[in-house]
Amino acid sequence: MDALFTEDVRYTDPLADVSGREQLSGLIGAVQAQFPGFVFRPAGDADAHHDQVRFTWHLGPDGAEAPVTGFDVAVTDGDGRIATVLGFLDRVPS
């Protein structure tokens, strides 16, 4: 995680807003616990320029239609580590 994210990485989406590697790791663990057996998978190619990248993703059971979809924009620092992730949810189960 240290090579991928800055120490003070910030992740924000409509349901969460955390800062730091430890809080991000906790959030990832909470999502995995909330959706057991679900996997994230890309929904196409990433689009990048300057120090930012955007990508669309699906979250659902492997091999089945995903009930959750969204896209993220990640901003990197000068060393290529992710400093900020801004998440958007396009489809979520009610």
mmCIF file of C-alpha atoms in Angstrom:
data_model
loop_
_atom_site.group_PDB
_atom_site.id
_atom_site.type_symbol
_atom_site.label_atom_id
_atom_site.label_comp_id
_atom_site.label_asym_id
_atom_site.label_seq_id
_atom_site.Cartn_x
_atom_site.Cartn_y
_atom_site.Cartn_z
ATOM 1 C CA MET A 1 0.000 0.000 0.000
ATOM 2 C CA ASP A 2 2.928 2.347 0.708
ATOM 3 C CA ALA A 3 4.150 2.186 -2.903
ATOM 4 C CA LEU A 4 0.683 2.831 -4.309
ATOM 5 C CA PHE A 5 -0.754 5.561 -2.042
ATOM 6 C CA THR A 6 0.670 8.683 -0.398
ATOM 7 C CA GLU A 7 0.697 8.619 3.398
ATOM 8 C CA ASP A 8 -2.123 11.179 3.569
ATOM 9 C CA VAL A 9 -4.198 9.749 0.681
ATOM 10 C CA ARG A 10 -7.797 10.972 0.652
ATOM 11 C CA TYR A 11 -10.746 8.961 -0.649
ATOM 12 C CA THR A 12 -14.154 10.594 -1.049
ATOM 13 C CA ASP A 13 -17.417 9.254 -2.480
ATOM 14 C CA PRO A 14 -21.093 9.878 -1.634
ATOM 15 C CA LEU A 15 -20.906 7.384 1.267
ATOM 16 C CA ALA A 16 -17.379 7.836 2.621
ATOM 17 C CA ASP A 17 -14.665 10.412 3.214
ATOM 18 C CA VAL A 18 -11.416 9.095 4.693
ATOM 19 C CA SER A 19 -7.822 10.285 4.893
ATOM 20 C CA GLY A 20 -4.650 8.293 5.392
ATOM 21 C CA ARG A 21 -3.599 4.782 4.445
ATOM 22 C CA GLU A 22 -4.962 3.210 7.628
ATOM 23 C CA GLN A 23 -8.453 4.687 7.169
ATOM 24 C CA LEU A 24 -8.454 3.772 3.471
ATOM 25 C CA SER A 25 -7.490 0.204 4.329
ATOM 26 C CA GLY A 26 -10.308 0.097 6.890
ATOM 27 C CA LEU A 27 -12.787 1.379 4.326
ATOM 28 C CA ILE A 28 -11.713 -1.249 1.794
ATOM 29 C CA GLY A 29 -12.142 -3.935 4.461
ATOM 30 C CA ALA A 30 -15.619 -2.629 5.343
ATOM 31 C CA VAL A 31 -16.712 -2.715 1.686
ATOM 32 C CA GLN A 32 -15.396 -6.268 1.332
ATOM 33 C CA ALA A 33 -17.317 -7.289 4.474
ATOM 34 C CA GLN A 34 -20.503 -5.586 3.265
ATOM 35 C CA PHE A 35 -20.355 -7.325 -0.132
ATOM 36 C CA PRO A 36 -18.892 -10.798 0.486
ATOM 37 C CA GLY A 37 -18.073 -12.627 -2.722
ATOM 38 C CA PHE A 38 -18.227 -9.446 -4.810
ATOM 39 C CA VAL A 39 -15.255 -8.305 -6.888
ATOM 40 C CA PHE A 40 -14.315 -4.994 -8.465
ATOM 41 C CA ARG A 41 -13.632 -5.168 -12.176
ATOM 42 C CA PRO A 42 -12.864 -2.472 -14.724
ATOM 43 C CA ALA A 43 -15.595 -1.427 -17.144
ATOM 44 C CA GLY A 44 -13.326 -0.355 -19.957
ATOM 45 C CA ASP A 45 -10.007 1.365 -20.343
ATOM 46 C CA ALA A 46 -8.727 4.060 -18.029
ATOM 47 C CA ASP A 47 -8.336 7.591 -19.399
ATOM 48 C CA ALA A 48 -5.372 9.598 -18.115
ATOM 49 C CA HIS A 49 -3.647 12.927 -18.614
ATOM 50 C CA HIS A 50 -1.268 15.012 -16.540
ATOM 51 C CA ASP A 51 -1.387 13.602 -12.983
ATOM 52 C CA GLN A 52 -4.935 12.253 -13.105
ATOM 53 C CA VAL A 53 -6.760 9.164 -14.286
ATOM 54 C CA ARG A 54 -10.434 8.271 -14.521
ATOM 55 C CA PHE A 55 -11.877 4.802 -14.766
ATOM 56 C CA THR A 56 -15.276 3.128 -14.602
ATOM 57 C CA TRP A 57 -15.777 0.001 -12.517
ATOM 58 C CA HIS A 58 -18.337 -2.653 -11.632
ATOM 59 C CA LEU A 59 -18.807 -4.339 -8.250
ATOM 60 C CA GLY A 60 -20.634 -7.652 -8.169
ATOM 61 C CA PRO A 61 -20.388 -11.422 -8.132
ATOM 62 C CA ASP A 62 -17.749 -12.781 -10.479
ATOM 63 C CA GLY A 63 -19.324 -13.743 -13.806
ATOM 64 C CA ALA A 64 -22.681 -12.066 -13.100
ATOM 65 C CA GLU A 65 -24.174 -8.654 -13.749
ATOM 66 C CA ALA A 66 -22.867 -6.121 -11.256
ATOM 67 C CA PRO A 67 -25.477 -4.406 -9.076
ATOM 68 C CA VAL A 68 -23.050 -1.555 -8.293
ATOM 69 C CA THR A 69 -21.263 0.608 -10.870
ATOM 70 C CA GLY A 70 -19.379 3.842 -10.662
ATOM 71 C CA PHE A 71 -16.317 5.730 -11.744
ATOM 72 C CA ASP A 72 -13.357 7.212 -9.925
ATOM 73 C CA VAL A 73 -10.905 9.989 -10.631
ATOM 74 C CA ALA A 74 -7.483 9.506 -9.058
ATOM 75 C CA VAL A 75 -4.859 12.231 -8.745
ATOM 76 C CA THR A 76 -1.219 11.238 -8.325
ATOM 77 C CA ASP A 77 1.719 12.992 -6.761
ATOM 78 C CA GLY A 78 5.016 13.666 -8.546
ATOM 79 C CA ASP A 79 6.215 10.131 -7.761
ATOM 80 C CA GLY A 80 3.164 8.439 -9.311
ATOM 81 C CA ARG A 81 1.529 7.498 -6.005
ATOM 82 C CA ILE A 82 -2.204 8.103 -5.606
ATOM 83 C CA ALA A 83 -2.882 11.168 -3.441
ATOM 84 C CA THR A 84 -6.629 11.629 -3.975
ATOM 85 C CA VAL A 85 -9.486 9.457 -5.198
ATOM 86 C CA LEU A 86 -12.869 11.003 -5.982
ATOM 87 C CA GLY A 87 -15.520 8.321 -6.351
ATOM 88 C CA PHE A 88 -18.923 8.553 -7.997
ATOM 89 C CA LEU A 89 -21.671 5.945 -7.747
ATOM 90 C CA ASP A 90 -23.771 5.495 -10.888
ATOM 91 C CA ARG A 91 -25.857 2.506 -9.785
ATOM 92 C CA VAL A 92 -26.398 1.199 -6.248
ATOM 93 C CA PRO A 93 -28.960 -1.280 -4.949
ATOM 94 C CA SER A 94 -31.718 0.288 -2.869
#
